[in-house]
Amino acid sequence: MNEKEQSLDFLYKTLPEILIPWYLKHARDLPWRKDRVPYHVWLSEIMLQQTRVEAVKGYYTRFLKEFPTIADLAEADEDRLLKLWEGLGYYNRARNLQKAAKKIISENNGVFPSEYSEILTLPGIGEYTAGAIASNCFDEPVAAVDGNVLRVISRITESYEDIQKPAVKKQVKARLEAVYPRTRCGDFTQSLMELGAIVCVPSGAPKCGVCPMEDLCVAHRHGTEQKLPVKNTKKERKQEERTVFILRCGTKIAVKKRKKEGLLAGLWELPNISEKKTAKEAMEILSEWGVSPVSLKREAIRKHVFSHIQWNMTGFYVECGQEAPEMEWVCKNELGASIALPTAFRQFLDEDFFQNV
DNA sequence: AACTCGGGGTC
DNA sequence: GACCCAGAGTT
C-alpha cells in the first residue's frame, strides 16, 4: 500500500467516528425521519431522487395521508396517483412506486423485503435507494452513494475524478462499505448525506468553519474545495417549437390525456402541436378539429425548460362554439382537483384566464 | 456509456 | 442563463 492509499484508508476509517456523533447532534428534523418504517423511508427516498428536500416535504405528507399503507398505494387509481405527484417531476417514479407496491403485495405478502439484494429488484429502486433503505431500516452495512456523498468524499479526499463516471461511484461505495460500523449503519448513511446537504453544500461556498472534517479534509487544507467535485461537460438542450391551444367553450376548458410512454407520460395536456404557427394557421387547424366558430382572444409566448429539452410555446386563447370530440372538456374545479396538468401547460392558466372562466 | 426523464433553487 | 439536486431505466 503506497502513501496515497494509506492516506485514503485513514480518511475513510475516520468517517464513522466523526460523522455519526456529529449527525446525532445536528440532524435536521424531517418528516421522514420520525420513524424507520420501510414504506415511509422508501417513499421519501423515491421523492428525493434529483429533488430538493424543501420541494418534497409537502408532497410526502400529502401522499402518506392519502395512501397510509403499501396496500393503499397498490390499489390506488393511477390518475389520482399522478395528481398527487403533479409538479414534482420524473413521473415514472410514481408509476414504479406503484408497480413495486403491487409486487410487494402479490409476491411478498405485503411485507417490504429486508435484504439489500431483494430491495434492489423492486422497480424504481437502484443501488442508492436500496442502500438507503437497507441501512436505515434494517441496519445493514450498505452504502448509499448519492450526489451529496460523492461531493463530500471528493472534497475530503481531494479527488479530481469525474464523479459522474459509474466506476467512481462504485469505488466510493466499496470503500465506504469497508468501513461501515457494526451498528448505527443508517445513521452513518444519513450522516454522509447530511454533511453534504447542510455543510459541504452543492452551491455556494461550503461551510468549512462548522465542518467536523475541517482539519482532515484534504481539499480544505489545500484550499481547493470550491474546485470540487469534478463533473463531466454539459450537453446542449434541444429546442422545440410548439403551438398550444387554450380552448374555452362556455365554462369548460379543453384538455387531452398524454401517451403512456415518454415525456410527461400519462399526464394531461392542453391541446398542442409541434411547430410554431401563425394565428391564421392556428385558426385553420381549429376548424379542422371541429370547434368552430372560433374567436381568438389573445396570444402568449411561454417557455418551459426540461432536463434535456426546451419548449418555446406560442399559446392561443380561443373561445369555441362547440366542444370538439377528440378531447375532454372540463371545468375549473376539475382542473384543480383531479387533472394532473404539468407546469409547462399550467403557465398559460394565469389570472386573466381564470377571471374569464 | 449515452440518453431519457421535471421542476425549481441558487448563484 | 447555467448549474444542481437524497437517481433509475432504457438503449
Coordinates of C-alpha atoms (C1' of nucleotides) in Angstrom, one line a residue:
Chain A
M1 CA 0.0 0.0 0.0
N2 CA 1.6 3.3 -1.1
E3 CA 1.4 6.6 0.7
K4 CA -1.6 7.9 -1.1
E5 CA -3.6 4.8 -0.4
Q6 CA -2.7 4.9 3.2
S7 CA -4.0 8.4 3.4
L8 CA -7.2 7.4 1.7
D9 CA -7.6 4.4 4.0
F10 CA -7.1 6.6 7.1
L11 CA -9.6 9.2 5.9
Y12 CA -12.3 6.6 5.2
K13 CA -11.7 4.8 8.5
T14 CA -12.2 8.1 10.4
L15 CA -15.5 8.9 8.9
P16 CA -17.9 6.9 11.2
E17 CA -16.4 8.0 14.5
I18 CA -16.6 11.7 13.5
L19 CA -19.7 11.8 11.4
I20 CA -22.1 9.7 13.5
P21 CA -21.8 11.8 16.7
W22 CA -22.0 15.0 14.5
Y23 CA -25.1 13.7 12.8
L24 CA -26.8 12.7 16.1
K25 CA -26.3 16.3 17.3
H26 CA -27.1 18.2 14.1
A27 CA -29.6 16.2 12.1
R28 CA -32.5 18.2 10.7
D29 CA -36.0 17.3 11.9
L30 CA -37.5 16.0 8.7
P31 CA -40.9 14.4 8.2
W32 CA -39.5 11.1 7.0
R33 CA -37.1 10.8 10.0
K34 CA -39.8 10.3 12.5
D35 CA -39.7 6.5 12.2
R36 CA -37.9 3.8 10.4
V37 CA -40.9 2.2 8.7
P38 CA -39.7 0.9 5.3
Y39 CA -42.6 2.2 3.4
H40 CA -42.0 5.7 4.7
V41 CA -38.3 5.6 4.1
W42 CA -38.8 4.2 0.7
L43 CA -41.4 6.8 -0.3
S44 CA -39.1 9.6 0.9
E45 CA -36.1 8.3 -1.0
I46 CA -38.0 8.0 -4.2
M47 CA -39.4 11.5 -3.9
L48 CA -36.0 12.8 -3.1
Q49 CA -34.3 11.5 -6.2
Q50 CA -33.0 14.5 -8.0
T51 CA -35.4 16.6 -6.0
R52 CA -34.7 19.0 -3.1
V53 CA -35.8 18.4 0.4
E54 CA -37.9 21.6 0.6
A55 CA -39.8 20.5 -2.5
V56 CA -40.5 17.1 -1.2
K57 CA -41.9 17.9 2.3
G58 CA -45.4 18.8 1.3
Y59 CA -45.7 16.1 -1.3
Y60 CA -44.5 13.4 1.2
T61 CA -47.1 14.4 3.9
R62 CA -50.0 14.6 1.5
F63 CA -49.1 11.3 -0.2
L64 CA -48.9 9.4 3.1
K65 CA -52.2 10.9 4.3
E66 CA -53.9 9.5 1.2
F67 CA -52.0 6.3 0.9
P68 CA -51.1 5.3 4.5
T69 CA -50.0 1.8 3.6
I70 CA -48.4 -0.1 0.8
A71 CA -51.7 -1.8 0.2
D72 CA -53.4 1.5 -0.3
L73 CA -50.7 2.5 -2.8
A74 CA -51.0 -0.7 -4.7
E75 CA -54.8 -0.2 -5.1
A76 CA -54.6 3.5 -6.0
D77 CA -56.1 4.9 -9.1
E78 CA -53.4 6.0 -11.5
D79 CA -54.9 9.4 -12.2
R80 CA -55.1 10.1 -8.5
L81 CA -51.5 8.9 -8.1
L82 CA -50.3 11.2 -10.8
K83 CA -52.3 14.1 -9.4
L84 CA -50.5 13.7 -6.1
W85 CA -47.2 13.7 -8.0
E86 CA -48.2 16.7 -10.1
G87 CA -45.4 19.3 -10.2
L88 CA -42.8 17.0 -8.6
G89 CA -41.5 15.8 -11.9
Y90 CA -40.0 12.5 -13.1
Y91 CA -43.4 10.9 -13.2
N92 CA -42.1 7.4 -13.8
R93 CA -41.1 7.5 -10.2
A94 CA -44.8 7.4 -9.3
R95 CA -45.6 4.6 -11.6
N96 CA -42.6 2.5 -10.5
L97 CA -43.6 3.2 -6.9
Q98 CA -47.0 1.6 -7.5
K99 CA -45.5 -1.3 -9.6
A100 CA -43.3 -2.1 -6.7
A101 CA -46.2 -1.8 -4.2
K102 CA -48.2 -4.3 -6.3
K103 CA -45.2 -6.6 -6.4
I104 CA -44.7 -6.5 -2.6
I105 CA -48.4 -7.3 -2.1
S106 CA -48.6 -10.2 -4.6
E107 CA -45.1 -11.7 -4.2
N108 CA -44.1 -10.9 -0.6
N109 CA -47.4 -11.0 1.3
G110 CA -47.3 -7.2 1.7
V111 CA -44.1 -7.2 3.6
F112 CA -41.3 -4.9 2.5
P113 CA -38.2 -7.0 1.7
S114 CA -35.5 -6.8 4.3
E115 CA -32.4 -7.6 2.3
Y116 CA -30.4 -5.2 0.1
S117 CA -30.3 -7.7 -2.8
E118 CA -34.1 -8.2 -2.7
I119 CA -34.9 -4.5 -2.3
L120 CA -32.7 -3.8 -5.3
T121 CA -35.1 -5.9 -7.5
L122 CA -38.0 -3.6 -7.0
P123 CA -39.0 -1.2 -9.8
G124 CA -37.6 2.3 -9.4
I125 CA -35.1 1.2 -6.8
G126 CA -31.4 1.4 -7.8
E127 CA -28.2 1.0 -5.8
Y128 CA -28.6 4.3 -4.0
T129 CA -32.1 3.8 -2.8
A130 CA -31.7 0.1 -1.9
G131 CA -28.7 1.1 0.2
A132 CA -30.5 3.9 1.9
I133 CA -33.4 1.6 2.8
A134 CA -31.3 -1.4 3.8
S135 CA -29.0 0.7 6.1
N136 CA -31.7 2.9 7.6
C137 CA -34.5 0.4 8.1
F138 CA -32.6 -2.9 8.6
D139 CA -29.2 -1.7 9.9
E140 CA -27.3 -3.4 7.0
P141 CA -23.8 -2.1 6.3
V142 CA -24.6 -1.0 2.8
A143 CA -23.6 2.4 1.5
A144 CA -26.0 4.8 -0.3
V145 CA -23.9 6.9 -2.7
D146 CA -25.7 9.9 -4.0
G147 CA -24.6 13.3 -5.2
N148 CA -24.1 14.5 -1.6
V149 CA -21.8 11.6 -0.8
L150 CA -19.8 11.9 -3.9
R151 CA -19.3 15.7 -3.3
V152 CA -18.3 15.1 0.3
I153 CA -15.9 12.3 -0.5
S154 CA -14.3 14.0 -3.5
R155 CA -13.5 17.0 -1.3
I156 CA -12.3 15.2 1.8
T157 CA -10.0 13.1 -0.4
E158 CA -9.3 15.9 -2.8
S159 CA -10.2 13.6 -5.8
Y160 CA -10.4 15.1 -9.2
E161 CA -12.0 12.1 -10.7
D162 CA -15.2 12.7 -12.6
I163 CA -17.9 11.8 -10.1
Q164 CA -20.4 11.1 -13.0
K165 CA -18.4 8.0 -14.0
P166 CA -20.0 4.9 -12.7
A167 CA -16.6 3.4 -11.9
V168 CA -16.0 6.3 -9.4
K169 CA -19.3 5.7 -7.7
K170 CA -18.6 2.0 -7.5
Q171 CA -15.2 2.6 -5.9
V172 CA -16.6 5.1 -3.3
K173 CA -19.3 2.6 -2.4
A174 CA -16.8 -0.2 -1.9
R175 CA -14.5 1.9 0.2
L176 CA -17.3 3.2 2.4
E177 CA -18.7 -0.3 2.9
A178 CA -15.2 -1.4 4.1
V179 CA -15.5 1.0 7.0
Y180 CA -19.2 0.7 7.8
P181 CA -19.8 0.4 11.6
R182 CA -21.4 -2.7 13.2
T183 CA -24.4 -0.7 14.4
R184 CA -25.9 2.6 13.5
C185 CA -25.5 1.8 9.9
G186 CA -28.4 4.1 9.0
D187 CA -27.0 7.0 11.0
F188 CA -23.7 6.6 9.1
T189 CA -25.5 6.7 5.8
Q190 CA -27.5 9.7 6.8
S191 CA -24.5 11.5 8.3
L192 CA -22.7 11.5 5.0
M193 CA -25.6 12.9 3.1
E194 CA -26.5 15.4 5.9
L195 CA -23.0 16.7 5.8
G196 CA -23.3 17.2 2.1
A197 CA -26.7 18.8 2.4
I198 CA -26.1 21.4 5.2
V199 CA -22.3 21.9 5.4
C200 CA -20.5 20.6 2.3
V201 CA -23.1 22.3 0.2
P202 CA -23.5 21.9 -3.6
S203 CA -23.9 25.6 -4.5
G204 CA -22.0 28.4 -2.9
A205 CA -19.1 28.1 -0.6
P206 CA -19.0 25.1 1.7
K207 CA -19.3 25.9 5.4
C208 CA -15.9 24.6 6.3
G209 CA -15.8 26.6 9.6
V210 CA -18.5 24.3 11.1
C211 CA -17.5 21.1 9.4
P212 CA -16.4 18.2 11.7
M213 CA -14.0 17.1 9.0
E214 CA -12.4 20.6 8.7
D215 CA -8.9 19.5 10.0
L216 CA -8.8 16.3 8.0
C217 CA -10.4 17.4 4.7
V218 CA -7.6 17.4 2.1
A219 CA -9.3 19.8 -0.3
H220 CA -9.8 22.3 2.5
R221 CA -6.2 22.0 3.7
H222 CA -5.2 22.8 0.1
G223 CA -7.9 25.5 -0.4
T224 CA -9.3 23.6 -3.4
E225 CA -12.8 22.7 -2.0
Q226 CA -14.5 25.1 -4.4
K227 CA -13.0 23.3 -7.4
L228 CA -14.6 20.0 -6.4
P229 CA -16.4 17.9 -7.3
V230 CA -15.4 17.5 -11.0
K231 CA -18.3 16.7 -13.3
N232 CA -18.4 16.0 -17.0
T233 CA -19.3 18.6 -19.5
K234 CA -22.9 19.5 -20.1
K235 CA -24.8 18.7 -23.3
E236 CA -26.9 21.3 -25.1
R237 CA -30.7 21.3 -24.7
K238 CA -32.8 20.6 -27.8
Q239 CA -35.1 23.5 -28.7
E240 CA -38.6 22.6 -29.7
E241 CA -41.3 25.0 -31.0
R242 CA -44.8 24.2 -30.0
T243 CA -48.2 25.8 -30.5
V244 CA -50.6 25.4 -27.6
F245 CA -54.3 26.0 -27.6
I246 CA -56.2 27.3 -24.6
L247 CA -59.7 26.5 -25.7
R248 CA -62.8 27.5 -23.8
C249 CA -66.4 26.6 -24.6
G250 CA -68.6 28.3 -22.0
T251 CA -67.1 27.4 -18.7
K252 CA -65.3 24.3 -20.0
I253 CA -61.6 24.0 -20.9
A254 CA -60.2 21.5 -23.4
V255 CA -57.6 19.0 -22.1
K256 CA -56.2 15.8 -23.5
K257 CA -54.5 12.8 -22.0
R258 CA -50.9 12.2 -23.0
K259 CA -49.4 9.0 -24.2
K260 CA -48.4 6.2 -21.8
E261 CA -44.8 6.5 -22.6
G262 CA -42.2 9.2 -23.0
L263 CA -42.2 12.8 -21.7
L264 CA -44.9 13.5 -19.1
A265 CA -46.4 10.1 -19.7
G266 CA -49.9 9.6 -18.6
L267 CA -50.4 13.2 -17.5
W268 CA -52.8 15.7 -19.1
E269 CA -52.0 18.5 -21.6
L270 CA -53.6 21.4 -23.2
P271 CA -54.2 20.6 -26.9
N272 CA -50.9 21.3 -28.7
I273 CA -48.9 20.6 -31.8
S274 CA -45.3 20.8 -32.8
E275 CA -44.0 23.8 -34.7
K276 CA -44.8 27.5 -34.3
K277 CA -48.0 28.5 -36.1
T278 CA -49.3 31.9 -37.0
A279 CA -52.8 33.0 -35.8
K280 CA -54.2 32.3 -39.2
E281 CA -52.8 28.8 -39.4
A282 CA -53.8 28.1 -35.9
M283 CA -57.4 29.0 -36.6
E284 CA -57.5 26.8 -39.6
I285 CA -56.3 23.9 -37.5
L286 CA -59.0 24.6 -35.0
S287 CA -61.7 24.4 -37.7
E288 CA -60.3 21.0 -38.7
W289 CA -60.7 20.0 -35.1
G290 CA -64.4 20.9 -35.2
V291 CA -64.7 23.6 -32.6
S292 CA -66.0 26.3 -34.9
P293 CA -67.0 29.0 -34.7
V294 CA -63.9 30.3 -33.0
S295 CA -62.9 33.7 -31.6
L296 CA -59.2 34.4 -30.9
K297 CA -58.9 36.4 -27.7
R298 CA -55.2 36.8 -27.2
E299 CA -51.8 35.2 -27.7
A300 CA -49.0 34.5 -25.2
I301 CA -45.4 33.3 -25.5
R302 CA -44.2 30.9 -22.9
K303 CA -41.0 28.9 -22.4
H304 CA -40.6 25.7 -20.4
V305 CA -37.2 24.1 -19.7
F306 CA -37.0 20.3 -19.1
S307 CA -33.8 18.4 -18.4
H308 CA -32.9 17.8 -22.0
I309 CA -35.5 19.8 -24.0
Q310 CA -36.8 23.3 -24.1
W311 CA -40.2 24.1 -25.3
N312 CA -40.8 27.5 -26.9
M313 CA -44.5 27.8 -26.9
T314 CA -47.0 30.1 -28.6
G315 CA -50.3 30.0 -26.9
F316 CA -53.7 30.9 -28.5
Y317 CA -56.6 31.7 -26.2
V318 CA -59.7 30.9 -28.1
E319 CA -63.4 30.9 -27.4
C320 CA -65.0 28.0 -29.2
G321 CA -68.5 27.4 -30.5
Q322 CA -68.6 23.7 -29.8
E323 CA -66.8 21.1 -27.8
A324 CA -64.5 19.0 -30.1
P325 CA -64.9 15.3 -29.7
E326 CA -61.2 14.3 -29.5
M327 CA -60.6 16.0 -26.2
E328 CA -62.0 16.3 -22.7
W329 CA -63.8 19.4 -21.7
V330 CA -63.5 20.1 -18.0
C331 CA -64.4 22.9 -15.6
K332 CA -62.0 24.9 -13.5
N333 CA -62.7 22.7 -10.4
E334 CA -61.7 19.5 -12.1
L335 CA -58.6 21.1 -13.4
G336 CA -57.6 21.8 -9.8
A337 CA -58.9 18.7 -8.2
S338 CA -58.3 15.7 -10.5
I339 CA -56.5 16.7 -13.7
A340 CA -52.7 16.3 -13.4
L341 CA -51.6 19.1 -15.7
P342 CA -47.8 19.7 -15.9
T343 CA -46.2 23.0 -15.2
A344 CA -45.4 23.5 -18.8
F345 CA -49.1 23.9 -19.6
R346 CA -50.2 25.4 -16.3
Q347 CA -48.2 28.5 -17.1
F348 CA -50.9 29.5 -19.6
L349 CA -53.7 29.4 -17.0
D350 CA -52.9 32.8 -15.5
E351 CA -55.1 35.2 -13.5
D352 CA -56.5 36.8 -16.7
F353 CA -57.6 33.4 -17.9
F354 CA -59.3 32.4 -14.7
Q355 CA -61.1 35.7 -14.3
N356 CA -62.9 34.9 -17.5
V357 CA -63.7 31.3 -16.8
Chain B
dA1 C1' -21.5 4.9 -22.0
dA2 C1' -25.0 7.9 -23.5
dC3 C1' -29.9 9.2 -23.3
dT4 C1' -34.3 9.9 -21.3
dC5 C1' -37.0 11.7 -17.8
dG6 C1' -39.3 17.6 -14.4
dG7 C1' -39.2 21.2 -11.9
dG8 C1' -37.4 24.7 -9.1
dG9 C1' -33.5 26.9 -6.1
dT10 C1' -29.4 29.3 -6.3
dC11 C1' -25.7 31.7 -7.9
Chain C
dG1 C1' -28.7 31.7 -18.1
dA2 C1' -26.1 27.7 -16.2
dC3 C1' -25.8 24.6 -12.7
dC4 C1' -27.5 21.4 -9.5
dC5 C1' -30.5 18.4 -6.9
dA6 C1' -31.1 12.0 -1.2
dG7 C1' -31.1 8.6 -9.5
dA8 C1' -33.2 4.9 -12.3
dG9 C1' -34.4 2.8 -16.6
dT10 C1' -33.5 2.1 -21.4
dT11 C1' -30.8 1.7 -25.4

